[in-house]
């Protein structure tokens, strides 16, 4: 059982370049999330998807777009990367059966924008 | 006001010590609560859920005080492998999770 997978693990971009971070889960979860984590800060929600076909903005959505391709996959796109987007990006998923449902995280993508 | 506030530490404790972390949350409507552990440059992993009556999992005990809106985590008999950052995470009714900045723990031999 792979859980949540993310690709790539590392990426270096130049300012203005675009890229898509991929995330997939095999736990049949309805909800999926994208976070970024910067040094000394907690995880900040970029976008989330409560179910297939729906997406909502989180705390820091500017500069990002997402696609919930199907129940398994949730991608994050940077259209024109900026140095301020240098961060570690985590994808997560969660069931929505009840209050005890928790999140499972992928291993992260470490992105540097020069 | 932040959704979740934690003392960032660091807490440096000797092996075998007991250490406690507290966390306060601002949304009184939060339904569920969790403690996660995050090792350096790794993804957060669930340590334990926090139930209203308090719960224990081996050396770890979690408590919830809804009236005061705080959550605690007690670690007994600390091991070197407990060194990590501990994240307090309330969840709201919309299935959104709120992460604190975490409390850093280093267990010293």
mmCIF file of C-alpha atoms in Angstrom, chain A:
data_model
loop_
_atom_site.group_PDB
_atom_site.id
_atom_site.type_symbol
_atom_site.label_atom_id
_atom_site.label_comp_id
_atom_site.label_asym_id
_atom_site.label_seq_id
_atom_site.Cartn_x
_atom_site.Cartn_y
_atom_site.Cartn_z
ATOM 1 C CA UNK A 1 0.000 0.000 0.000
ATOM 2 C CA UNK A 2 1.791 3.125 -1.261
ATOM 3 C CA UNK A 3 -0.421 5.657 0.565
ATOM 4 C CA UNK A 4 0.239 9.151 -0.796
ATOM 5 C CA UNK A 5 2.890 9.593 -3.453
ATOM 6 C CA UNK A 6 4.332 12.825 -4.811
ATOM 7 C CA UNK A 7 6.514 13.615 -7.786
ATOM 8 C CA UNK A 8 9.045 15.015 -8.187
ATOM 9 C CA UNK A 9 10.931 14.844 -4.881
ATOM 10 C CA UNK A 10 13.192 17.764 -5.778
ATOM 11 C CA UNK A 11 12.949 20.516 -8.367
ATOM 12 C CA UNK A 12 14.881 23.638 -9.230
ATOM 13 C CA UNK A 13 13.185 26.257 -11.386
ATOM 14 C CA UNK A 14 14.124 29.619 -12.744
ATOM 15 C CA UNK A 15 11.875 32.597 -12.097
ATOM 16 C CA UNK A 16 9.017 32.599 -14.573
ATOM 17 C CA UNK A 17 9.132 28.889 -15.377
ATOM 18 C CA UNK A 18 6.071 26.742 -14.852
ATOM 19 C CA UNK A 19 5.674 23.267 -13.452
ATOM 20 C CA UNK A 20 3.129 20.848 -12.085
ATOM 21 C CA UNK A 21 3.513 18.899 -8.875
ATOM 22 C CA UNK A 22 1.776 15.544 -8.963
ATOM 23 C CA UNK A 23 0.059 13.782 -6.102
ATOM 24 C CA UNK A 24 -1.781 10.485 -5.972
ATOM 25 C CA UNK A 25 -3.355 8.434 -3.193
ATOM 26 C CA UNK A 26 -4.506 4.837 -3.203
ATOM 27 C CA UNK A 27 -6.591 4.890 -0.010
ATOM 28 C CA UNK A 28 -9.881 5.804 -1.691
ATOM 29 C CA UNK A 29 -9.981 9.082 0.225
ATOM 30 C CA UNK A 30 -12.405 11.803 -0.752
ATOM 31 C CA UNK A 31 -10.430 14.818 0.445
ATOM 32 C CA UNK A 32 -7.037 15.917 -0.780
ATOM 33 C CA UNK A 33 -4.881 18.886 0.198
ATOM 34 C CA UNK A 34 -1.833 20.854 -0.836
ATOM 35 C CA UNK A 35 0.307 22.564 1.814
ATOM 36 C CA UNK A 36 3.526 24.469 1.793
ATOM 37 C CA UNK A 37 5.970 24.569 4.674
ATOM 38 C CA UNK A 38 8.572 27.272 5.097
ATOM 39 C CA UNK A 39 11.295 27.374 7.752
ATOM 40 C CA UNK A 40 9.935 28.388 11.140
ATOM 41 C CA UNK A 41 6.358 28.255 9.943
ATOM 42 C CA UNK A 42 3.633 25.696 10.180
ATOM 43 C CA UNK A 43 2.017 24.013 7.241
ATOM 44 C CA UNK A 44 -0.102 26.476 5.312
ATOM 45 C CA UNK A 45 -2.974 25.266 3.189
ATOM 46 C CA UNK A 46 -2.771 26.264 -0.464
ATOM 47 C CA UNK A 47 -5.806 24.462 -1.898
ATOM 48 C CA UNK A 48 -7.951 21.554 -0.952
ATOM 49 C CA UNK A 49 -10.475 19.328 -2.652
ATOM 50 C CA UNK A 50 -13.292 17.938 -0.548
ATOM 51 C CA UNK A 51 -14.311 15.500 -3.255
ATOM 52 C CA UNK A 52 -13.719 14.697 -6.876
ATOM 53 C CA UNK A 53 -14.710 17.658 -9.017
ATOM 54 C CA UNK A 54 -14.448 20.303 -6.305
ATOM 55 C CA UNK A 55 -11.576 22.535 -5.241
ATOM 56 C CA UNK A 56 -11.368 25.402 -2.771
ATOM 57 C CA UNK A 57 -8.778 27.996 -1.880
ATOM 58 C CA UNK A 58 -6.895 27.728 1.336
ATOM 59 C CA UNK A 59 -4.838 30.276 3.214
ATOM 60 C CA UNK A 60 -2.194 30.981 0.523
ATOM 61 C CA UNK A 61 -3.611 30.244 -2.970
ATOM 62 C CA UNK A 62 -2.051 33.121 -4.920
ATOM 63 C CA UNK A 63 0.293 31.967 -7.656
ATOM 64 C CA UNK A 64 -1.083 28.418 -7.720
ATOM 65 C CA UNK A 65 -3.742 26.438 -9.516
ATOM 66 C CA UNK A 66 -4.969 22.922 -8.850
ATOM 67 C CA UNK A 67 -6.732 20.136 -10.682
ATOM 68 C CA UNK A 68 -8.549 17.229 -9.103
ATOM 69 C CA UNK A 69 -8.117 14.932 -12.039
ATOM 70 C CA UNK A 70 -10.022 12.044 -10.479
ATOM 71 C CA UNK A 71 -10.504 10.630 -7.019
ATOM 72 C CA UNK A 72 -6.882 9.480 -6.817
ATOM 73 C CA UNK A 73 -4.995 12.463 -8.212
ATOM 74 C CA UNK A 74 -4.647 16.096 -7.205
ATOM 75 C CA UNK A 75 -2.071 18.247 -8.986
ATOM 76 C CA UNK A 76 -0.648 21.659 -8.098
ATOM 77 C CA UNK A 77 0.536 23.999 -10.840
ATOM 78 C CA UNK A 78 2.819 26.983 -10.628
ATOM 79 C CA UNK A 79 2.203 29.015 -13.769
ATOM 80 C CA UNK A 80 5.061 31.481 -13.319
ATOM 81 C CA UNK A 81 7.360 30.524 -10.491
ATOM 82 C CA UNK A 82 8.714 33.193 -8.141
ATOM 83 C CA UNK A 83 11.505 32.951 -5.531
ATOM 84 C CA UNK A 84 8.836 33.388 -2.824
ATOM 85 C CA UNK A 85 7.487 29.990 -3.849
ATOM 86 C CA UNK A 86 10.666 28.268 -2.748
ATOM 87 C CA UNK A 87 9.335 25.856 -0.166
ATOM 88 C CA UNK A 88 8.571 22.258 0.689
ATOM 89 C CA UNK A 89 5.216 21.183 -0.705
ATOM 90 C CA UNK A 90 3.212 18.419 0.913
ATOM 91 C CA UNK A 91 0.180 16.704 -0.472
ATOM 92 C CA UNK A 92 -2.207 14.978 1.922
ATOM 93 C CA UNK A 93 -5.426 13.019 1.797
ATOM 94 C CA UNK A 94 -8.174 12.262 4.251
ATOM 95 C CA UNK A 95 -11.288 10.156 4.404
ATOM 96 C CA UNK A 96 -14.526 11.895 5.317
ATOM 97 C CA UNK A 97 -16.261 9.161 7.203
ATOM 98 C CA UNK A 98 -16.183 10.816 10.587
ATOM 99 C CA UNK A 99 -14.526 12.916 13.223
ATOM 100 C CA UNK A 100 -11.613 10.580 13.750
ATOM 101 C CA UNK A 101 -10.514 10.716 10.125
ATOM 102 C CA UNK A 102 -7.019 12.034 9.937
ATOM 103 C CA UNK A 103 -4.655 13.100 7.196
ATOM 104 C CA UNK A 104 -1.946 11.105 5.527
ATOM 105 C CA UNK A 105 0.916 12.930 3.901
ATOM 106 C CA UNK A 106 3.135 12.333 0.936
ATOM 107 C CA UNK A 107 6.921 12.613 1.298
ATOM 108 C CA UNK A 108 7.008 16.179 -0.055
ATOM 109 C CA UNK A 109 8.496 18.052 -2.982
ATOM 110 C CA UNK A 110 11.401 20.360 -2.262
ATOM 111 C CA UNK A 111 11.181 23.244 -4.696
ATOM 112 C CA UNK A 112 13.781 25.952 -5.201
ATOM 113 C CA UNK A 113 13.048 28.926 -7.452
ATOM 114 C CA UNK A 114 16.116 30.890 -8.496
#
